[in-house]
Tab-separated table of C-alpha atoms in Angstrom:
chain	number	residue	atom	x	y	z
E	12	UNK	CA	0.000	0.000	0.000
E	13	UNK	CA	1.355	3.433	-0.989
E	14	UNK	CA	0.547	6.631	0.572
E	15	UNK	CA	0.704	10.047	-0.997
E	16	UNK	CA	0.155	13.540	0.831
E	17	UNK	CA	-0.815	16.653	-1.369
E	18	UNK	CA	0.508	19.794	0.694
E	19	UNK	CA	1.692	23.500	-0.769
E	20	UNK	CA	4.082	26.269	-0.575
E	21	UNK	CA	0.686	28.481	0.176
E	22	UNK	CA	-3.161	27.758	0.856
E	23	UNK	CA	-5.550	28.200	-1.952
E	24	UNK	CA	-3.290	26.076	-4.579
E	25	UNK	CA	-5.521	23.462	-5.483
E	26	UNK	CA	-5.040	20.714	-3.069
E	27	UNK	CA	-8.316	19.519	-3.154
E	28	UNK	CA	-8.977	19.194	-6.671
E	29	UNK	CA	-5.369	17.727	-7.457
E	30	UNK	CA	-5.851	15.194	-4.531
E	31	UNK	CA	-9.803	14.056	-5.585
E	32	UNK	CA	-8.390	13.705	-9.204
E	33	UNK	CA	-5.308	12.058	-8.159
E	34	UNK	CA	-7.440	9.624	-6.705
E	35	UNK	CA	-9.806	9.020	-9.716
E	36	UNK	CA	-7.116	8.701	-11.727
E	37	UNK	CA	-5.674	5.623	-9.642
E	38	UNK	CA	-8.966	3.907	-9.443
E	39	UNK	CA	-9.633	4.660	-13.214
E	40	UNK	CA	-6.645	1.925	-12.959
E	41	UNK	CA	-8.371	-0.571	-11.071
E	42	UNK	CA	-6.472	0.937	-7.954
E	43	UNK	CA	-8.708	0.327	-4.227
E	44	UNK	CA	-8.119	4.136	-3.090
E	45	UNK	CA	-8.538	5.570	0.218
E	46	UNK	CA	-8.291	9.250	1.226
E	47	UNK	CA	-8.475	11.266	4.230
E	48	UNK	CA	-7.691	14.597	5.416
E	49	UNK	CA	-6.209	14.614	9.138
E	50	UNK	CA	-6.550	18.279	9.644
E	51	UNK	CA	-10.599	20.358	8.421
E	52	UNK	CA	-9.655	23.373	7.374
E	53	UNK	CA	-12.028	24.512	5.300
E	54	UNK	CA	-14.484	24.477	7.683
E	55	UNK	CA	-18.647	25.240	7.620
E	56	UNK	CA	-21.694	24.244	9.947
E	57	UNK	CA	-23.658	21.457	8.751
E	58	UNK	CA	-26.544	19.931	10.795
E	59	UNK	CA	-24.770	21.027	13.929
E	60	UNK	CA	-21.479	20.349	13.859
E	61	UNK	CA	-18.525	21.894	12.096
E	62	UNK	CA	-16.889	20.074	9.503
E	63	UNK	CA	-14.105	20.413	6.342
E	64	UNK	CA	-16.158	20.447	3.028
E	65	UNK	CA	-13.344	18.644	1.516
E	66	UNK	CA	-13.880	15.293	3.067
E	67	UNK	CA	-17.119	15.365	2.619
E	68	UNK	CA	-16.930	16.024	-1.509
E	69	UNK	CA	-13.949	13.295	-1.217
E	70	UNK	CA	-16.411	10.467	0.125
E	71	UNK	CA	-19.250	11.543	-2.440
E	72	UNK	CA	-17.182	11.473	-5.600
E	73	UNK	CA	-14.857	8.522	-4.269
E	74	UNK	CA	-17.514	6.367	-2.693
E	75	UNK	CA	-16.211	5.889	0.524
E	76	UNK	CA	-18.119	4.286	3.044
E	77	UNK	CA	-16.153	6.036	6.013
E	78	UNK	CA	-17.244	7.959	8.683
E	79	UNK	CA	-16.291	12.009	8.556
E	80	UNK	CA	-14.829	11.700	11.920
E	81	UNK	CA	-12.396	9.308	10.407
E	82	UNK	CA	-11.878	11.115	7.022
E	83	UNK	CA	-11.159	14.276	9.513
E	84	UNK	CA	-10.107	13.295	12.650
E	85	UNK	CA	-9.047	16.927	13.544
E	86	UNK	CA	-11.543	19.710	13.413
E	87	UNK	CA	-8.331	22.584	13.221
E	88	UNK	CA	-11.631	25.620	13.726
E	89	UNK	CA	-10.585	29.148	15.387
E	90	UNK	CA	-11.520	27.375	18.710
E	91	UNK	CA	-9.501	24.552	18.848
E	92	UNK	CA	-6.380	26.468	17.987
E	93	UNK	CA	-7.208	28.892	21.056
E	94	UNK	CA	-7.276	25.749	23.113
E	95	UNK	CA	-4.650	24.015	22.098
E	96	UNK	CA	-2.295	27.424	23.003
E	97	UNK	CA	-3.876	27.341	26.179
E	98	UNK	CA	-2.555	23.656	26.588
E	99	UNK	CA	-6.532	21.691	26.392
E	100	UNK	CA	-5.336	19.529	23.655
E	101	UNK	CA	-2.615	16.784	23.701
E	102	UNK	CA	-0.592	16.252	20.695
E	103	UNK	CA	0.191	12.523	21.441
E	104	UNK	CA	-3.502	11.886	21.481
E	105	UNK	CA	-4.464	13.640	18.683
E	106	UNK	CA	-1.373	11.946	16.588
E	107	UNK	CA	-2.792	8.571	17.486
E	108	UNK	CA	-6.226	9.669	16.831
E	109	UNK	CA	-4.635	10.866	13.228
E	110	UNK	CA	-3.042	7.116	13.195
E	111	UNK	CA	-5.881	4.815	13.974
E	112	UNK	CA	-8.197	6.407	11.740
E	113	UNK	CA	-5.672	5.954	9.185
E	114	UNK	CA	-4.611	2.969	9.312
E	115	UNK	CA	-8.613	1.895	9.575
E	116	UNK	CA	-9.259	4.189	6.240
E	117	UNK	CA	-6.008	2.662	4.449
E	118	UNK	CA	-6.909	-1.225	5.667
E	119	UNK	CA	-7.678	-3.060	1.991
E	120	UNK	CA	-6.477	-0.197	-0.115
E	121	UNK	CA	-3.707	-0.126	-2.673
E	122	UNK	CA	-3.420	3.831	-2.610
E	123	UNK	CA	-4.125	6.089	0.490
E	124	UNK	CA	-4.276	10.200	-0.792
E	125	UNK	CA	-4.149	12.206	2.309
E	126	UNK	CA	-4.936	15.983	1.570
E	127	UNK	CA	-2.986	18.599	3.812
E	128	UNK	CA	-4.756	21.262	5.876
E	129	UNK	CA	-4.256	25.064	4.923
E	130	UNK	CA	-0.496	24.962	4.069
E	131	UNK	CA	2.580	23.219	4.767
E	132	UNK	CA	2.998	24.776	8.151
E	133	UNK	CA	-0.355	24.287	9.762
E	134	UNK	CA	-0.816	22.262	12.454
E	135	UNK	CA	2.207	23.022	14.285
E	136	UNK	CA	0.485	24.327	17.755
E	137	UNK	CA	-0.073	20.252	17.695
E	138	UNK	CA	2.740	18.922	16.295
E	139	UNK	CA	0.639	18.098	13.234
E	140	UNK	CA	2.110	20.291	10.288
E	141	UNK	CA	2.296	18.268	7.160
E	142	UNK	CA	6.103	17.119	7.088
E	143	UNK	CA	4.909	15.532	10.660
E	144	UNK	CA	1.630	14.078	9.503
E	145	UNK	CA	3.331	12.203	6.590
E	146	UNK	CA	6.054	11.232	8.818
E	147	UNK	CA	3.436	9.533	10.866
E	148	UNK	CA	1.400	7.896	8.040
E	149	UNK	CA	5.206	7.298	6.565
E	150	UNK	CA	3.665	9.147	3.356
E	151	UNK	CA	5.679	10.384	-0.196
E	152	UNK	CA	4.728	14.055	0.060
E	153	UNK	CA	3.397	16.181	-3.204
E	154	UNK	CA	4.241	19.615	-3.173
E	155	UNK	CA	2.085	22.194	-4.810
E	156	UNK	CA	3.428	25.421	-5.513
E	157	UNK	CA	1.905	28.594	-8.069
E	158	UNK	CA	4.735	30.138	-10.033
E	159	UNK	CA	4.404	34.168	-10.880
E	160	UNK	CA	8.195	35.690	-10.302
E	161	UNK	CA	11.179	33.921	-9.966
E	162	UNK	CA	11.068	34.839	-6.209
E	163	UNK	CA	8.865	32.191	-5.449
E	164	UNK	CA	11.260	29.639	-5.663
E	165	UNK	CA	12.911	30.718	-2.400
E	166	UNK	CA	9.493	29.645	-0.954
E	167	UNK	CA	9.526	26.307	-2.606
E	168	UNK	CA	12.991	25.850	-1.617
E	169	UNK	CA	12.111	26.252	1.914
E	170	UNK	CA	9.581	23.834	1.855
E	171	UNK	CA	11.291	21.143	0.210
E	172	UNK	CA	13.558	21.526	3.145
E	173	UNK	CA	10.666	21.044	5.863
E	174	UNK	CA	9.860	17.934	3.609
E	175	UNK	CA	12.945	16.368	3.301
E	176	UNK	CA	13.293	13.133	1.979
E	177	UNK	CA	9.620	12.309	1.752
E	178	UNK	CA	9.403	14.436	-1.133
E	179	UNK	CA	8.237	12.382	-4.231
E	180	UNK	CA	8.272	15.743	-6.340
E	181	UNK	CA	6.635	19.245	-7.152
E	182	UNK	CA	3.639	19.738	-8.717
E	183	UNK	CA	3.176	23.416	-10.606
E	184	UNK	CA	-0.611	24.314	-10.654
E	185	UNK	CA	-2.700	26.914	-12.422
E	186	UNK	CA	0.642	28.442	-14.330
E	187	UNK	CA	-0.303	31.609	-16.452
E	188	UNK	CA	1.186	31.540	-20.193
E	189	UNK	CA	2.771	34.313	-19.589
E	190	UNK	CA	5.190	32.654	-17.100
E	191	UNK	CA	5.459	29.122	-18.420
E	192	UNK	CA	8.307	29.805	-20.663
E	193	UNK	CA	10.833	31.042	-17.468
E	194	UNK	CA	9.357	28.091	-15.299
E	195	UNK	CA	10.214	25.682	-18.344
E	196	UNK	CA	13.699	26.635	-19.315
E	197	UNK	CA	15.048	27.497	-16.058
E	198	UNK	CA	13.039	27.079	-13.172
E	199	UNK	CA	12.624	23.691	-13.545
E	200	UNK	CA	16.730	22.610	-14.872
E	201	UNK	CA	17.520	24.872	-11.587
E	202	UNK	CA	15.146	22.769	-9.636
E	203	UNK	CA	16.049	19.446	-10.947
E	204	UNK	CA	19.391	19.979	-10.526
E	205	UNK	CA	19.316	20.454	-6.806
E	206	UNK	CA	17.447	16.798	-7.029
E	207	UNK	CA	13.654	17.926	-6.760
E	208	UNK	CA	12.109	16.031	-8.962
E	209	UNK	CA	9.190	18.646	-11.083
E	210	UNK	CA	6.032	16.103	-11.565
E	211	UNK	CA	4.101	18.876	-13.813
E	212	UNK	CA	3.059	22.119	-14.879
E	213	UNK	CA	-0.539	22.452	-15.218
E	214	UNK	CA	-1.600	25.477	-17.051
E	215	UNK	CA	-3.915	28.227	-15.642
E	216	UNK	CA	-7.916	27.370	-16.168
E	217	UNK	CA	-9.607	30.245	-16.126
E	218	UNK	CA	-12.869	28.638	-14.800
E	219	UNK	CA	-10.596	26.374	-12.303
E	220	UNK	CA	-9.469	30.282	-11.073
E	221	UNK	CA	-12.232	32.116	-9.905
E	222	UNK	CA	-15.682	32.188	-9.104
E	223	UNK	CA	-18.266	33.419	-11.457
E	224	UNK	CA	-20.631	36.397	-11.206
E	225	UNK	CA	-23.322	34.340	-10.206
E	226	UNK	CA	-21.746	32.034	-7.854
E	227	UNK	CA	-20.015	35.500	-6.028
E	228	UNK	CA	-24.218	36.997	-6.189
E	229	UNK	CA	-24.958	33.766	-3.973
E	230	UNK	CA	-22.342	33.464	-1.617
E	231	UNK	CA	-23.194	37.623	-1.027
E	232	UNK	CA	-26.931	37.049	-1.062
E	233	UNK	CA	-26.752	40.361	-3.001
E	234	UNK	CA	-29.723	41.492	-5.179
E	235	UNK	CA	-29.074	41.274	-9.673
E	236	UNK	CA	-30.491	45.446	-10.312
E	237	UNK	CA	-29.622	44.148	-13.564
E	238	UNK	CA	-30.135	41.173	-16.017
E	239	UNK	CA	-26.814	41.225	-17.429
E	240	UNK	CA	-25.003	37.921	-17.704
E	241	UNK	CA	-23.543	36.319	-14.949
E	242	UNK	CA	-21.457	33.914	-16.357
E	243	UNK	CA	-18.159	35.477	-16.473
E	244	UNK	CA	-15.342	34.745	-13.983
E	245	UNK	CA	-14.161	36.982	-11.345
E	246	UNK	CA	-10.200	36.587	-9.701
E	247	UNK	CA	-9.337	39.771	-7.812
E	248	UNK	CA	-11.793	41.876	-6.042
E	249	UNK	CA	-10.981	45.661	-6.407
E	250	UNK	CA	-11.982	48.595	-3.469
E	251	UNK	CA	-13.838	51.804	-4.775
E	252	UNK	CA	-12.058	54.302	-1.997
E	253	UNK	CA	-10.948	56.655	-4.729
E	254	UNK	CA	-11.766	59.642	-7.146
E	255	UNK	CA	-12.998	58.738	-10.318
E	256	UNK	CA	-9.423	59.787	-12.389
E	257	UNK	CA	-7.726	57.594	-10.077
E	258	UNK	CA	-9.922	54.882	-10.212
E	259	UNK	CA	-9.899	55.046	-14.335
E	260	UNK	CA	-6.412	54.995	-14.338
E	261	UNK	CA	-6.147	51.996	-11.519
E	262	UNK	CA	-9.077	49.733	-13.715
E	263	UNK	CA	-7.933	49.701	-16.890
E	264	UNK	CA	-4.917	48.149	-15.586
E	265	UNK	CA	-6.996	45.174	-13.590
E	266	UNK	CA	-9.025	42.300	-15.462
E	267	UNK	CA	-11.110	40.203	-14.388
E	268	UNK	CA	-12.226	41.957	-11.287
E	269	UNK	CA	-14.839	42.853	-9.630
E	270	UNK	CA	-15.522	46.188	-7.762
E	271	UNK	CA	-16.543	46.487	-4.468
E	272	UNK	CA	-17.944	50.069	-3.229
E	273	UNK	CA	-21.029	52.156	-1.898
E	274	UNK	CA	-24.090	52.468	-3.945
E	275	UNK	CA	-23.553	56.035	-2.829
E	276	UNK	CA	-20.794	56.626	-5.847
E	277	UNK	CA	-22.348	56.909	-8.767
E	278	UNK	CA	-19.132	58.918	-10.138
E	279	UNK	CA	-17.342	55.236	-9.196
E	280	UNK	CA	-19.589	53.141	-10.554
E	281	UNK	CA	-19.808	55.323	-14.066
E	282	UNK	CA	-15.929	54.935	-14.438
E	283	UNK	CA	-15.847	51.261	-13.491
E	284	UNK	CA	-18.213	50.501	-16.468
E	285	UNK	CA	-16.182	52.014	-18.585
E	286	UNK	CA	-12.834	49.664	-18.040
E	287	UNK	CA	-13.186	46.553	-19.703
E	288	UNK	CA	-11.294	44.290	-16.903
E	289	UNK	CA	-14.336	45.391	-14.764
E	290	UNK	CA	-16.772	41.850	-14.139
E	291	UNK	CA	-19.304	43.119	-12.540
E	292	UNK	CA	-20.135	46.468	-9.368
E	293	UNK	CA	-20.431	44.586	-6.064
E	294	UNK	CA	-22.341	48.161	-4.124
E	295	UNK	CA	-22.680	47.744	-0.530
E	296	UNK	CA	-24.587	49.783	2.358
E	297	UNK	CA	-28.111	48.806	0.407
E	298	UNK	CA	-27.451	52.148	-1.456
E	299	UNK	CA	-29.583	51.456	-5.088
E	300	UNK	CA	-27.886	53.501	-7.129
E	301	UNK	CA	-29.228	56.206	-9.576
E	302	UNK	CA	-31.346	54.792	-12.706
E	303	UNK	CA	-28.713	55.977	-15.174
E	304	UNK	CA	-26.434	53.538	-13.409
E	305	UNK	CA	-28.482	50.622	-14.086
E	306	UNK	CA	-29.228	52.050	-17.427
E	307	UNK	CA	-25.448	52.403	-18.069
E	308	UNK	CA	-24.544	48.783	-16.800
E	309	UNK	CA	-27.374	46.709	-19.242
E	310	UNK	CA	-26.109	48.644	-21.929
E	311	UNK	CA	-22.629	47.085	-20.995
E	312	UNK	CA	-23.963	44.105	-20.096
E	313	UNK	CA	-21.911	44.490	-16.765
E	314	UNK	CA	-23.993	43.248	-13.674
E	315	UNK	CA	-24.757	45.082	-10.566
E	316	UNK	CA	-25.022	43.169	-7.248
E	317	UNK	CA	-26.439	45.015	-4.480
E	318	UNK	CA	-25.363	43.997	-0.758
E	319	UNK	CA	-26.756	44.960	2.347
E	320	UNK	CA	-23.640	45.368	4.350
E	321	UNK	CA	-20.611	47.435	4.792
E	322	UNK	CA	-17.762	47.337	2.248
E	323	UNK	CA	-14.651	46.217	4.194
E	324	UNK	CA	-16.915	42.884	5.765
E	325	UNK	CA	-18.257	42.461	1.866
E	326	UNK	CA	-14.860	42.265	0.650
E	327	UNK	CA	-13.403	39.794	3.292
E	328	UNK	CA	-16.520	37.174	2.285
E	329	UNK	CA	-15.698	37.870	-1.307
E	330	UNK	CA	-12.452	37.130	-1.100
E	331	UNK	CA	-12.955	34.018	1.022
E	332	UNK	CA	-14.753	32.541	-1.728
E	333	UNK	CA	-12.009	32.994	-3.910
E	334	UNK	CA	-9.851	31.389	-1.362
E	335	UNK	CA	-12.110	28.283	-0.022
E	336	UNK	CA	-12.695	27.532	-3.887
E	337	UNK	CA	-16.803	27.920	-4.745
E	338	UNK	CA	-16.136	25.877	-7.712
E	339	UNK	CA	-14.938	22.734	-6.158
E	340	UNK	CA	-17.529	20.219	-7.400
E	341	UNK	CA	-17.335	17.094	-9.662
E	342	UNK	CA	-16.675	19.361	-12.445
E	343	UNK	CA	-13.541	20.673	-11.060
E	344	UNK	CA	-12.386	17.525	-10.270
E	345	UNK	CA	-12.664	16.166	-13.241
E	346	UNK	CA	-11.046	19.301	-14.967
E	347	UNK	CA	-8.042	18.387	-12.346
E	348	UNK	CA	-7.745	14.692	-13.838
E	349	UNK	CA	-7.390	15.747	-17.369
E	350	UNK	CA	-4.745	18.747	-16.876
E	351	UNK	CA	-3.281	15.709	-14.670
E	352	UNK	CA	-3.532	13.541	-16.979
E	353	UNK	CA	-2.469	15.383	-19.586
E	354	UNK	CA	0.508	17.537	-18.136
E	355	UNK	CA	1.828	15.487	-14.959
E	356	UNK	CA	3.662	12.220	-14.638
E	357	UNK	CA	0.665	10.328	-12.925
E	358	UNK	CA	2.839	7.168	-12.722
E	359	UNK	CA	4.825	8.499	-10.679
E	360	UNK	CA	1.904	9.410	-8.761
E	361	UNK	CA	-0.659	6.758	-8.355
E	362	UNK	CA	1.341	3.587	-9.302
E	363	UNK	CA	1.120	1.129	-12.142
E	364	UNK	CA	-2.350	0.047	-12.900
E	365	UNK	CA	-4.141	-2.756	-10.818
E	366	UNK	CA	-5.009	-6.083	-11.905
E	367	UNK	CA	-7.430	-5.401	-13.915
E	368	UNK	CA	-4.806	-4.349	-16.703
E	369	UNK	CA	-6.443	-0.471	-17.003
């Protein structure tokens, strides 16, 4: 039985999908897979009780029969952490919780995927970071890592160093064109020649990125004033605290964006739908704003979405649903296999193919 973690220089990387596709891809090769992820992170109330979304998409999509407090034996919430500084939770215990469930997930299986928590470093109040959890499971480690400036290989370095010699290899996810070519011709001879093995460099998705209009309209509960569209993706969310020269000037440099102000600035809100890297007005306070506004925005087919509360607490959901990944679904899963597939050395990976002869 071999054992694979999926950690990452940073959180928002893609863990999730790259693990759930990593372990498709093994049983699409008559592979018996397991998964489990040690430490929620990605946590939300359901029916009581707060759990990771991750293991729950994991045993819908893998068809595990496992319990959730198995799959996630650690609920790592705000709470816990402030009791574990204050010395209410003991790290042996926990680390043979985080053992028994594993070796009760992994009983029968010819591949267990365990999916880090957050990033690399999490879980240390505990003695639980990721280098520690797959030294307990005695896991290869997968490190994901984004790649924008050349400066972001001191990162990786670093944490190829906390992983030691568990690490099977790097994984590049969601790389922009625009940055494949330095990544390619030196990044990765630089990397390889220090002996870290590169497993792939999967190209930016667009709709693997962001979050679309509609999606962001639903996490906000915000009102559509208009009935433009909502299909187009939204990355970066961008503050309307400015005149309206400044904020030209400032737009027509962003894309894909979003705009997040009062419905009280209609001099904003006129300039944003005039820069073409503007998605959609996100207009907060419950401020409907003047009719020539609206007017302006169907003609651009630019949707407004009106929110009831105050900008700064609009922006921090907004950009949490960037970050906890709103598209996560079968879909993006099985986006993940293909660039995998396509782009990564899954042998490596997942093994040779089972007995079936897949």
């Amino acid at each position: 039985m071999n054992t694979i973690l999926v950690t990452a220089t940073e959180e928002s990387t893609g863990k999730t999908a790259v693990a759930l596709a990593l372990a498709r891809l093994a049983q699409e090769r008559g592979l018996s897979v397991g998964y489990m992820k040690p430490k929620g992170t990605r946590l939300q109330s359901n029916v009581g009780k707060t759990l990771d979304e991750d293991p729950m998409l994991a045993r819908e999509l893998l068809g595990l029969d496992a319990e959730m407090h198995e799959l996630e034996p650690v609920v790592y919430s705000p709470t816990f952490i402030e009791q574990a500084i204050r010395g209410r939770a003991e790290p042996d215990e926990l680390r043979e919780e985080v053992r028994t469930s594993f070796e009760s997930l992994a009983e029968d299986t010819d591949l267990m995927v365990v999916e880090g928590g957050g990033k690399l470093t999490t879980g240390g109040i505990v003695n639980l970071t990721d280098p520690e959890v797959a030294d307990l499971l005695d896991a290869d480690v997968l490190l994901l890592s984004h790649y924008e400036r050349g400066s972001d290989v001191d990162d990786l370095l670093a944490a190829t160093g906390d992983v030691g010699d568990r690490l099977e290899g790097v994984l590049f996810n969601a790389v922009a064109n625009a940055n494949f070519d330095a990544l390619e011709t030196d990044v990765v001879p630089f990397l390889e020649g220090r002996d870290i093995p590169v497993l792939g460099v999967l190209p930016r998705q667009k709709d693997l990125a962001g979050v679309t209009v509609g999606d962001l309209a639903e996490e906000l509960s915000a009102d559509l004033l208009t009935g433009a569209d909502t299909d187009a993706f939204v990355e970066r969310f961008v503050v309307g605290a400015m005149s309206g020269d400044k904020a030209l000037r400032h737009l027509r440099r962003t894309k894909d964006a979003a705009l997040v102000t009062g419905g009280d600035r209609p001099d904003l809100h006129t300039v944003a739908l005039e820069a073409p890297g503007v998605k959609c007005l996100v207009l907060t306070g419950g401020f409907r704003p003047p009719g020539a506004v609206i007017g302006k925005a169907e003609e651009k087919g630019v949707p407004i979405l009106l929110v009831q509360g105050d900008t700064l607490t609009t922006v921090e959901r907004a950009e949490d649903v960037i970050r906890s990944g709103r598209t996560r679904d079968e879909e993006t899963v099985e986006r993940m296999r293909e660039l995998l597939h396509d782009h990564a050395d899954v042998d490596a990976l997942v093994g040779e193919s089972g007995t079936d002869g897949e």
